[in-house]
């Protein structure tokens, strides 16, 4: 997700730099086209972020809960949506606590 956020920063700068602001019509048309292209890329960037977040949530929920547990969680949380990052963080914390008690290496973060 870091790459998506870096791209978003670049796109925001590009949009700001190309917003039409001159009275000269040709330059306005060119800057409008550049700003429009950057906005379209920003839209794609936001979709990519949403896809990554949804894939993460699916991975957490499928990896942690059985179907009946997931159904119970969804019903009890309604109308809110369960927080996949919060659940993953709580599980990582519990795994680290159990690892310390049992003298196993703890999880330090992603990819551990």
JSON list of N, CA and C in Angstrom, two decimals, residues 12-84:
[
{"chain": "A", "resi": 12, "resn": "UNK", "atom": "N", "xyz": [-1.42, 14.11, -6.65]},
{"chain": "A", "resi": 12, "resn": "UNK", "atom": "CA", "xyz": [-1.97, 15.34, -6.06]},
{"chain": "A", "resi": 12, "resn": "UNK", "atom": "C", "xyz": [-1.14, 16.56, -6.44]},
{"chain": "A", "resi": 13, "resn": "UNK", "atom": "N", "xyz": [0.18, 16.41, -6.44]},
{"chain": "A", "resi": 13, "resn": "UNK", "atom": "CA", "xyz": [1.06, 17.51, -6.85]},
{"chain": "A", "resi": 13, "resn": "UNK", "atom": "C", "xyz": [0.84, 17.83, -8.32]},
{"chain": "A", "resi": 14, "resn": "UNK", "atom": "N", "xyz": [0.73, 16.77, -9.14]},
{"chain": "A", "resi": 14, "resn": "UNK", "atom": "CA", "xyz": [0.52, 16.95, -10.57]},
{"chain": "A", "resi": 14, "resn": "UNK", "atom": "C", "xyz": [-0.81, 17.66, -10.84]},
{"chain": "A", "resi": 15, "resn": "UNK", "atom": "N", "xyz": [-1.85, 17.29, -10.12]},
{"chain": "A", "resi": 15, "resn": "UNK", "atom": "CA", "xyz": [-3.15, 17.94, -10.31]},
{"chain": "A", "resi": 15, "resn": "UNK", "atom": "C", "xyz": [-3.06, 19.42, -9.93]},
{"chain": "A", "resi": 16, "resn": "UNK", "atom": "N", "xyz": [-2.45, 19.71, -8.79]},
{"chain": "A", "resi": 16, "resn": "UNK", "atom": "CA", "xyz": [-2.33, 21.11, -8.34]},
{"chain": "A", "resi": 16, "resn": "UNK", "atom": "C", "xyz": [-1.52, 21.94, -9.34]},
{"chain": "A", "resi": 17, "resn": "UNK", "atom": "N", "xyz": [-0.47, 21.34, -9.89]},
{"chain": "A", "resi": 17, "resn": "UNK", "atom": "CA", "xyz": [0.38, 22.08, -10.83]},
{"chain": "A", "resi": 17, "resn": "UNK", "atom": "C", "xyz": [-0.32, 22.34, -12.16]},
{"chain": "A", "resi": 18, "resn": "UNK", "atom": "N", "xyz": [-1.29, 21.52, -12.51]},
{"chain": "A", "resi": 18, "resn": "UNK", "atom": "CA", "xyz": [-1.92, 21.64, -13.83]},
{"chain": "A", "resi": 18, "resn": "UNK", "atom": "C", "xyz": [-3.35, 22.17, -13.80]},
{"chain": "A", "resi": 19, "resn": "UNK", "atom": "N", "xyz": [-3.78, 22.68, -12.67]},
{"chain": "A", "resi": 19, "resn": "UNK", "atom": "CA", "xyz": [-5.11, 23.28, -12.64]},
{"chain": "A", "resi": 19, "resn": "UNK", "atom": "C", "xyz": [-5.08, 24.56, -13.48]},
{"chain": "A", "resi": 20, "resn": "UNK", "atom": "N", "xyz": [-6.07, 24.71, -14.36]},
{"chain": "A", "resi": 20, "resn": "UNK", "atom": "CA", "xyz": [-6.09, 25.91, -15.22]},
{"chain": "A", "resi": 20, "resn": "UNK", "atom": "C", "xyz": [-6.15, 27.19, -14.38]},
{"chain": "A", "resi": 21, "resn": "UNK", "atom": "N", "xyz": [-5.31, 28.16, -14.72]},
{"chain": "A", "resi": 21, "resn": "UNK", "atom": "CA", "xyz": [-5.31, 29.41, -13.98]},
{"chain": "A", "resi": 21, "resn": "UNK", "atom": "C", "xyz": [-4.96, 30.61, -14.85]},
{"chain": "A", "resi": 22, "resn": "UNK", "atom": "N", "xyz": [-4.57, 30.40, -16.11]},
{"chain": "A", "resi": 22, "resn": "UNK", "atom": "CA", "xyz": [-4.24, 31.51, -17.01]},
{"chain": "A", "resi": 22, "resn": "UNK", "atom": "C", "xyz": [-5.44, 31.91, -17.84]},
{"chain": "A", "resi": 23, "resn": "UNK", "atom": "N", "xyz": [-5.39, 33.13, -18.36]},
{"chain": "A", "resi": 23, "resn": "UNK", "atom": "CA", "xyz": [-6.46, 33.61, -19.24]},
{"chain": "A", "resi": 23, "resn": "UNK", "atom": "C", "xyz": [-6.23, 33.15, -20.69]},
{"chain": "A", "resi": 24, "resn": "UNK", "atom": "N", "xyz": [-5.03, 32.69, -20.98]},
{"chain": "A", "resi": 24, "resn": "UNK", "atom": "CA", "xyz": [-4.70, 32.26, -22.34]},
{"chain": "A", "resi": 24, "resn": "UNK", "atom": "C", "xyz": [-5.34, 30.90, -22.61]},
{"chain": "A", "resi": 25, "resn": "UNK", "atom": "N", "xyz": [-6.25, 30.83, -23.57]},
{"chain": "A", "resi": 25, "resn": "UNK", "atom": "CA", "xyz": [-7.09, 29.65, -23.77]},
{"chain": "A", "resi": 25, "resn": "UNK", "atom": "C", "xyz": [-6.32, 28.39, -24.15]},
{"chain": "A", "resi": 26, "resn": "UNK", "atom": "N", "xyz": [-5.29, 28.50, -24.97]},
{"chain": "A", "resi": 26, "resn": "UNK", "atom": "CA", "xyz": [-4.55, 27.30, -25.38]},
{"chain": "A", "resi": 26, "resn": "UNK", "atom": "C", "xyz": [-3.86, 26.68, -24.17]},
{"chain": "A", "resi": 27, "resn": "UNK", "atom": "N", "xyz": [-3.22, 27.52, -23.39]},
{"chain": "A", "resi": 27, "resn": "UNK", "atom": "CA", "xyz": [-2.55, 26.99, -22.19]},
{"chain": "A", "resi": 27, "resn": "UNK", "atom": "C", "xyz": [-3.59, 26.39, -21.24]},
{"chain": "A", "resi": 28, "resn": "UNK", "atom": "N", "xyz": [-4.73, 27.03, -21.10]},
{"chain": "A", "resi": 28, "resn": "UNK", "atom": "CA", "xyz": [-5.78, 26.49, -20.25]},
{"chain": "A", "resi": 28, "resn": "UNK", "atom": "C", "xyz": [-6.22, 25.13, -20.72]},
{"chain": "A", "resi": 29, "resn": "UNK", "atom": "N", "xyz": [-6.38, 24.94, -21.99]},
{"chain": "A", "resi": 29, "resn": "UNK", "atom": "CA", "xyz": [-6.80, 23.65, -22.54]},
{"chain": "A", "resi": 29, "resn": "UNK", "atom": "C", "xyz": [-5.77, 22.58, -22.24]},
{"chain": "A", "resi": 30, "resn": "UNK", "atom": "N", "xyz": [-4.50, 22.91, -22.42]},
{"chain": "A", "resi": 30, "resn": "UNK", "atom": "CA", "xyz": [-3.43, 21.93, -22.16]},
{"chain": "A", "resi": 30, "resn": "UNK", "atom": "C", "xyz": [-3.34, 21.59, -20.68]},
{"chain": "A", "resi": 31, "resn": "UNK", "atom": "N", "xyz": [-3.43, 22.61, -19.83]},
{"chain": "A", "resi": 31, "resn": "UNK", "atom": "CA", "xyz": [-3.35, 22.33, -18.40]},
{"chain": "A", "resi": 31, "resn": "UNK", "atom": "C", "xyz": [-4.59, 21.57, -17.93]},
{"chain": "A", "resi": 32, "resn": "UNK", "atom": "N", "xyz": [-5.73, 21.87, -18.54]},
{"chain": "A", "resi": 32, "resn": "UNK", "atom": "CA", "xyz": [-6.95, 21.12, -18.19]},
{"chain": "A", "resi": 32, "resn": "UNK", "atom": "C", "xyz": [-6.78, 19.65, -18.55]},
{"chain": "A", "resi": 33, "resn": "UNK", "atom": "N", "xyz": [-6.24, 19.38, -19.73]},
{"chain": "A", "resi": 33, "resn": "UNK", "atom": "CA", "xyz": [-6.03, 17.99, -20.16]},
{"chain": "A", "resi": 33, "resn": "UNK", "atom": "C", "xyz": [-5.07, 17.28, -19.21]},
{"chain": "A", "resi": 34, "resn": "UNK", "atom": "N", "xyz": [-4.00, 17.94, -18.84]},
{"chain": "A", "resi": 34, "resn": "UNK", "atom": "CA", "xyz": [-3.04, 17.33, -17.90]},
{"chain": "A", "resi": 34, "resn": "UNK", "atom": "C", "xyz": [-3.69, 17.08, -16.54]},
{"chain": "A", "resi": 35, "resn": "UNK", "atom": "N", "xyz": [-4.46, 18.05, -16.06]},
{"chain": "A", "resi": 35, "resn": "UNK", "atom": "CA", "xyz": [-5.13, 17.88, -14.77]},
{"chain": "A", "resi": 35, "resn": "UNK", "atom": "C", "xyz": [-6.15, 16.75, -14.86]},
{"chain": "A", "resi": 36, "resn": "UNK", "atom": "N", "xyz": [-6.88, 16.69, -15.97]},
{"chain": "A", "resi": 36, "resn": "UNK", "atom": "CA", "xyz": [-7.88, 15.63, -16.15]},
{"chain": "A", "resi": 36, "resn": "UNK", "atom": "C", "xyz": [-7.20, 14.26, -16.17]},
{"chain": "A", "resi": 37, "resn": "UNK", "atom": "N", "xyz": [-6.09, 14.12, -16.86]},
{"chain": "A", "resi": 37, "resn": "UNK", "atom": "CA", "xyz": [-5.36, 12.85, -16.89]},
{"chain": "A", "resi": 37, "resn": "UNK", "atom": "C", "xyz": [-4.89, 12.47, -15.49]},
{"chain": "A", "resi": 38, "resn": "UNK", "atom": "N", "xyz": [-4.41, 13.45, -14.73]},
{"chain": "A", "resi": 38, "resn": "UNK", "atom": "CA", "xyz": [-3.96, 13.17, -13.36]},
{"chain": "A", "resi": 38, "resn": "UNK", "atom": "C", "xyz": [-5.14, 12.75, -12.48]},
{"chain": "A", "resi": 39, "resn": "UNK", "atom": "N", "xyz": [-6.29, 13.36, -12.67]},
{"chain": "A", "resi": 39, "resn": "UNK", "atom": "CA", "xyz": [-7.47, 12.99, -11.89]},
{"chain": "A", "resi": 39, "resn": "UNK", "atom": "C", "xyz": [-7.89, 11.55, -12.23]},
{"chain": "A", "resi": 40, "resn": "UNK", "atom": "N", "xyz": [-7.82, 11.18, -13.50]},
{"chain": "A", "resi": 40, "resn": "UNK", "atom": "CA", "xyz": [-8.16, 9.81, -13.89]},
{"chain": "A", "resi": 40, "resn": "UNK", "atom": "C", "xyz": [-7.17, 8.81, -13.25]},
{"chain": "A", "resi": 41, "resn": "UNK", "atom": "N", "xyz": [-5.91, 9.17, -13.21]},
{"chain": "A", "resi": 41, "resn": "UNK", "atom": "CA", "xyz": [-4.91, 8.30, -12.56]},
{"chain": "A", "resi": 41, "resn": "UNK", "atom": "C", "xyz": [-5.17, 8.23, -11.06]},
{"chain": "A", "resi": 42, "resn": "UNK", "atom": "N", "xyz": [-5.58, 9.35, -10.47]},
{"chain": "A", "resi": 42, "resn": "UNK", "atom": "CA", "xyz": [-5.91, 9.37, -9.04]},
{"chain": "A", "resi": 42, "resn": "UNK", "atom": "C", "xyz": [-7.10, 8.45, -8.77]},
{"chain": "A", "resi": 43, "resn": "UNK", "atom": "N", "xyz": [-8.10, 8.48, -9.63]},
{"chain": "A", "resi": 43, "resn": "UNK", "atom": "CA", "xyz": [-9.24, 7.58, -9.49]},
{"chain": "A", "resi": 43, "resn": "UNK", "atom": "C", "xyz": [-8.78, 6.12, -9.50]},
{"chain": "A", "resi": 44, "resn": "UNK", "atom": "N", "xyz": [-7.90, 5.78, -10.45]},
{"chain": "A", "resi": 44, "resn": "UNK", "atom": "CA", "xyz": [-7.38, 4.42, -10.52]},
{"chain": "A", "resi": 44, "resn": "UNK", "atom": "C", "xyz": [-6.57, 4.08, -9.27]},
{"chain": "A", "resi": 45, "resn": "UNK", "atom": "N", "xyz": [-5.83, 5.06, -8.76]},
{"chain": "A", "resi": 45, "resn": "UNK", "atom": "CA", "xyz": [-5.05, 4.87, -7.55]},
{"chain": "A", "resi": 45, "resn": "UNK", "atom": "C", "xyz": [-5.95, 4.57, -6.36]},
{"chain": "A", "resi": 46, "resn": "UNK", "atom": "N", "xyz": [-7.05, 5.30, -6.24]},
{"chain": "A", "resi": 46, "resn": "UNK", "atom": "CA", "xyz": [-7.99, 5.07, -5.14]},
{"chain": "A", "resi": 46, "resn": "UNK", "atom": "C", "xyz": [-8.64, 3.69, -5.25]},
{"chain": "A", "resi": 47, "resn": "UNK", "atom": "N", "xyz": [-8.93, 3.28, -6.48]},
{"chain": "A", "resi": 47, "resn": "UNK", "atom": "CA", "xyz": [-9.48, 1.94, -6.68]},
{"chain": "A", "resi": 47, "resn": "UNK", "atom": "C", "xyz": [-8.46, 0.87, -6.29]},
{"chain": "A", "resi": 48, "resn": "UNK", "atom": "N", "xyz": [-7.20, 1.10, -6.61]},
{"chain": "A", "resi": 48, "resn": "UNK", "atom": "CA", "xyz": [-6.15, 0.14, -6.24]},
{"chain": "A", "resi": 48, "resn": "UNK", "atom": "C", "xyz": [-6.05, 0.03, -4.72]},
{"chain": "A", "resi": 49, "resn": "UNK", "atom": "N", "xyz": [-6.13, 1.16, -4.03]},
{"chain": "A", "resi": 49, "resn": "UNK", "atom": "CA", "xyz": [-6.08, 1.13, -2.57]},
{"chain": "A", "resi": 49, "resn": "UNK", "atom": "C", "xyz": [-7.28, 0.36, -2.01]},
{"chain": "A", "resi": 50, "resn": "UNK", "atom": "N", "xyz": [-8.46, 0.61, -2.55]},
{"chain": "A", "resi": 50, "resn": "UNK", "atom": "CA", "xyz": [-9.64, -0.09, -2.09]},
{"chain": "A", "resi": 50, "resn": "UNK", "atom": "C", "xyz": [-9.50, -1.59, -2.31]},
{"chain": "A", "resi": 51, "resn": "UNK", "atom": "N", "xyz": [-8.93, -1.97, -3.45]},
{"chain": "A", "resi": 51, "resn": "UNK", "atom": "CA", "xyz": [-8.73, -3.38, -3.75]},
{"chain": "A", "resi": 51, "resn": "UNK", "atom": "C", "xyz": [-7.77, -4.02, -2.74]},
{"chain": "A", "resi": 52, "resn": "UNK", "atom": "N", "xyz": [-6.67, -3.34, -2.42]},
{"chain": "A", "resi": 52, "resn": "UNK", "atom": "CA", "xyz": [-5.70, -3.86, -1.45]},
{"chain": "A", "resi": 52, "resn": "UNK", "atom": "C", "xyz": [-6.35, -4.03, -0.08]},
{"chain": "A", "resi": 53, "resn": "UNK", "atom": "N", "xyz": [-7.12, -3.03, 0.34]},
{"chain": "A", "resi": 53, "resn": "UNK", "atom": "CA", "xyz": [-7.78, -3.09, 1.66]},
{"chain": "A", "resi": 53, "resn": "UNK", "atom": "C", "xyz": [-8.78, -4.24, 1.70]},
{"chain": "A", "resi": 54, "resn": "UNK", "atom": "N", "xyz": [-9.57, -4.39, 0.63]},
{"chain": "A", "resi": 54, "resn": "UNK", "atom": "CA", "xyz": [-10.55, -5.48, 0.60]},
{"chain": "A", "resi": 54, "resn": "UNK", "atom": "C", "xyz": [-9.87, -6.85, 0.58]},
{"chain": "A", "resi": 55, "resn": "UNK", "atom": "N", "xyz": [-8.80, -6.99, -0.19]},
{"chain": "A", "resi": 55, "resn": "UNK", "atom": "CA", "xyz": [-8.06, -8.25, -0.23]},
{"chain": "A", "resi": 55, "resn": "UNK", "atom": "C", "xyz": [-7.48, -8.58, 1.15]},
{"chain": "A", "resi": 56, "resn": "UNK", "atom": "N", "xyz": [-6.99, -7.55, 1.85]},
{"chain": "A", "resi": 56, "resn": "UNK", "atom": "CA", "xyz": [-6.47, -7.77, 3.20]},
{"chain": "A", "resi": 56, "resn": "UNK", "atom": "C", "xyz": [-7.58, -8.24, 4.13]},
{"chain": "A", "resi": 57, "resn": "UNK", "atom": "N", "xyz": [-8.74, -7.58, 4.05]},
{"chain": "A", "resi": 57, "resn": "UNK", "atom": "CA", "xyz": [-9.86, -7.97, 4.92]},
{"chain": "A", "resi": 57, "resn": "UNK", "atom": "C", "xyz": [-10.30, -9.40, 4.63]},
{"chain": "A", "resi": 58, "resn": "UNK", "atom": "N", "xyz": [-10.39, -9.74, 3.37]},
{"chain": "A", "resi": 58, "resn": "UNK", "atom": "CA", "xyz": [-10.79, -11.10, 2.99]},
{"chain": "A", "resi": 58, "resn": "UNK", "atom": "C", "xyz": [-9.78, -12.11, 3.52]},
{"chain": "A", "resi": 59, "resn": "UNK", "atom": "N", "xyz": [-8.50, -11.81, 3.36]},
{"chain": "A", "resi": 59, "resn": "UNK", "atom": "CA", "xyz": [-7.45, -12.73, 3.83]},
{"chain": "A", "resi": 59, "resn": "UNK", "atom": "C", "xyz": [-7.53, -12.91, 5.34]},
{"chain": "A", "resi": 60, "resn": "UNK", "atom": "N", "xyz": [-7.74, -11.81, 6.07]},
{"chain": "A", "resi": 60, "resn": "UNK", "atom": "CA", "xyz": [-7.84, -11.91, 7.53]},
{"chain": "A", "resi": 60, "resn": "UNK", "atom": "C", "xyz": [-9.06, -12.72, 7.93]},
{"chain": "A", "resi": 61, "resn": "UNK", "atom": "N", "xyz": [-10.20, -12.39, 7.36]},
{"chain": "A", "resi": 61, "resn": "UNK", "atom": "CA", "xyz": [-11.42, -13.05, 7.78]},
{"chain": "A", "resi": 61, "resn": "UNK", "atom": "C", "xyz": [-11.44, -14.53, 7.38]},
{"chain": "A", "resi": 62, "resn": "UNK", "atom": "N", "xyz": [-10.94, -14.86, 6.19]},
{"chain": "A", "resi": 62, "resn": "UNK", "atom": "CA", "xyz": [-10.91, -16.26, 5.78]},
{"chain": "A", "resi": 62, "resn": "UNK", "atom": "C", "xyz": [-9.87, -17.06, 6.55]},
{"chain": "A", "resi": 63, "resn": "UNK", "atom": "N", "xyz": [-8.79, -16.39, 6.92]},
{"chain": "A", "resi": 63, "resn": "UNK", "atom": "CA", "xyz": [-7.72, -17.08, 7.63]},
{"chain": "A", "resi": 63, "resn": "UNK", "atom": "C", "xyz": [-7.98, -17.25, 9.12]},
{"chain": "A", "resi": 64, "resn": "UNK", "atom": "N", "xyz": [-8.91, -16.51, 9.66]},
{"chain": "A", "resi": 64, "resn": "UNK", "atom": "CA", "xyz": [-9.14, -16.49, 11.10]},
{"chain": "A", "resi": 64, "resn": "UNK", "atom": "C", "xyz": [-10.45, -17.18, 11.49]},
{"chain": "A", "resi": 65, "resn": "UNK", "atom": "N", "xyz": [-11.49, -16.92, 10.73]},
{"chain": "A", "resi": 65, "resn": "UNK", "atom": "CA", "xyz": [-12.82, -17.36, 11.13]},
{"chain": "A", "resi": 65, "resn": "UNK", "atom": "C", "xyz": [-13.35, -18.49, 10.25]},
{"chain": "A", "resi": 66, "resn": "UNK", "atom": "N", "xyz": [-14.08, -19.39, 10.89]},
{"chain": "A", "resi": 66, "resn": "UNK", "atom": "CA", "xyz": [-14.88, -20.36, 10.16]},
{"chain": "A", "resi": 66, "resn": "UNK", "atom": "C", "xyz": [-16.13, -19.63, 9.67]},
{"chain": "A", "resi": 67, "resn": "UNK", "atom": "N", "xyz": [-16.83, -20.17, 8.65]},
{"chain": "A", "resi": 67, "resn": "UNK", "atom": "CA", "xyz": [-17.99, -19.45, 8.10]},
{"chain": "A", "resi": 67, "resn": "UNK", "atom": "C", "xyz": [-19.04, -19.08, 9.14]},
{"chain": "A", "resi": 68, "resn": "UNK", "atom": "N", "xyz": [-19.34, -19.98, 10.07]},
{"chain": "A", "resi": 68, "resn": "UNK", "atom": "CA", "xyz": [-20.35, -19.67, 11.08]},
{"chain": "A", "resi": 68, "resn": "UNK", "atom": "C", "xyz": [-19.88, -18.54, 12.01]},
{"chain": "A", "resi": 69, "resn": "UNK", "atom": "N", "xyz": [-18.59, -18.55, 12.37]},
{"chain": "A", "resi": 69, "resn": "UNK", "atom": "CA", "xyz": [-18.04, -17.48, 13.20]},
{"chain": "A", "resi": 69, "resn": "UNK", "atom": "C", "xyz": [-18.11, -16.14, 12.47]},
{"chain": "A", "resi": 70, "resn": "UNK", "atom": "N", "xyz": [-17.79, -16.15, 11.18]},
{"chain": "A", "resi": 70, "resn": "UNK", "atom": "CA", "xyz": [-17.82, -14.92, 10.39]},
{"chain": "A", "resi": 70, "resn": "UNK", "atom": "C", "xyz": [-19.25, -14.40, 10.30]},
{"chain": "A", "resi": 71, "resn": "UNK", "atom": "N", "xyz": [-20.21, -15.30, 10.11]},
{"chain": "A", "resi": 71, "resn": "UNK", "atom": "CA", "xyz": [-21.61, -14.88, 10.04]},
{"chain": "A", "resi": 71, "resn": "UNK", "atom": "C", "xyz": [-22.05, -14.26, 11.37]},
{"chain": "A", "resi": 72, "resn": "UNK", "atom": "N", "xyz": [-21.66, -14.87, 12.48]},
{"chain": "A", "resi": 72, "resn": "UNK", "atom": "CA", "xyz": [-22.01, -14.33, 13.80]},
{"chain": "A", "resi": 72, "resn": "UNK", "atom": "C", "xyz": [-21.38, -12.96, 13.99]},
{"chain": "A", "resi": 73, "resn": "UNK", "atom": "N", "xyz": [-20.12, -12.80, 13.60]},
{"chain": "A", "resi": 73, "resn": "UNK", "atom": "CA", "xyz": [-19.43, -11.52, 13.72]},
{"chain": "A", "resi": 73, "resn": "UNK", "atom": "C", "xyz": [-20.14, -10.44, 12.91]},
{"chain": "A", "resi": 74, "resn": "UNK", "atom": "N", "xyz": [-20.51, -10.75, 11.69]},
{"chain": "A", "resi": 74, "resn": "UNK", "atom": "CA", "xyz": [-21.18, -9.77, 10.84]},
{"chain": "A", "resi": 74, "resn": "UNK", "atom": "C", "xyz": [-22.54, -9.36, 11.41]},
{"chain": "A", "resi": 75, "resn": "UNK", "atom": "N", "xyz": [-23.27, -10.33, 11.93]},
{"chain": "A", "resi": 75, "resn": "UNK", "atom": "CA", "xyz": [-24.59, -10.03, 12.50]},
{"chain": "A", "resi": 75, "resn": "UNK", "atom": "C", "xyz": [-24.44, -9.17, 13.75]},
{"chain": "A", "resi": 76, "resn": "UNK", "atom": "N", "xyz": [-23.50, -9.51, 14.62]},
{"chain": "A", "resi": 76, "resn": "UNK", "atom": "CA", "xyz": [-23.33, -8.75, 15.87]},
{"chain": "A", "resi": 76, "resn": "UNK", "atom": "C", "xyz": [-22.76, -7.36, 15.62]},
{"chain": "A", "resi": 77, "resn": "UNK", "atom": "N", "xyz": [-21.98, -7.18, 14.57]},
{"chain": "A", "resi": 77, "resn": "UNK", "atom": "CA", "xyz": [-21.39, -5.87, 14.26]},
{"chain": "A", "resi": 77, "resn": "UNK", "atom": "C", "xyz": [-22.34, -4.95, 13.49]},
{"chain": "A", "resi": 78, "resn": "UNK", "atom": "N", "xyz": [-23.34, -5.53, 12.85]},
{"chain": "A", "resi": 78, "resn": "UNK", "atom": "CA", "xyz": [-24.22, -4.75, 11.98]},
{"chain": "A", "resi": 78, "resn": "UNK", "atom": "C", "xyz": [-24.81, -3.55, 12.71]},
{"chain": "A", "resi": 79, "resn": "UNK", "atom": "N", "xyz": [-24.83, -2.37, 12.13]},
{"chain": "A", "resi": 79, "resn": "UNK", "atom": "CA", "xyz": [-24.53, -2.01, 10.75]},
{"chain": "A", "resi": 79, "resn": "UNK", "atom": "C", "xyz": [-23.06, -1.68, 10.51]},
{"chain": "A", "resi": 80, "resn": "UNK", "atom": "N", "xyz": [-22.24, -1.75, 11.52]},
{"chain": "A", "resi": 80, "resn": "UNK", "atom": "CA", "xyz": [-20.81, -1.49, 11.34]},
{"chain": "A", "resi": 80, "resn": "UNK", "atom": "C", "xyz": [-20.15, -2.67, 10.63]},
{"chain": "A", "resi": 81, "resn": "UNK", "atom": "N", "xyz": [-18.95, -2.45, 10.17]},
{"chain": "A", "resi": 81, "resn": "UNK", "atom": "CA", "xyz": [-18.17, -3.49, 9.49]},
{"chain": "A", "resi": 81, "resn": "UNK", "atom": "C", "xyz": [-17.01, -3.87, 10.41]},
{"chain": "A", "resi": 82, "resn": "UNK", "atom": "N", "xyz": [-16.74, -5.16, 10.57]},
{"chain": "A", "resi": 82, "resn": "UNK", "atom": "CA", "xyz": [-15.62, -5.56, 11.42]},
{"chain": "A", "resi": 82, "resn": "UNK", "atom": "C", "xyz": [-14.30, -4.97, 10.92]},
{"chain": "A", "resi": 83, "resn": "UNK", "atom": "N", "xyz": [-13.44, -4.61, 11.84]},
{"chain": "A", "resi": 83, "resn": "UNK", "atom": "CA", "xyz": [-12.16, -3.99, 11.53]},
{"chain": "A", "resi": 83, "resn": "UNK", "atom": "C", "xyz": [-11.09, -5.07, 11.34]},
{"chain": "A", "resi": 84, "resn": "UNK", "atom": "N", "xyz": [-10.76, -5.37, 10.08]},
{"chain": "A", "resi": 84, "resn": "UNK", "atom": "CA", "xyz": [-9.79, -6.42, 9.78]},
{"chain": "A", "resi": 84, "resn": "UNK", "atom": "C", "xyz": [-8.41, -6.11, 10.35]}
]
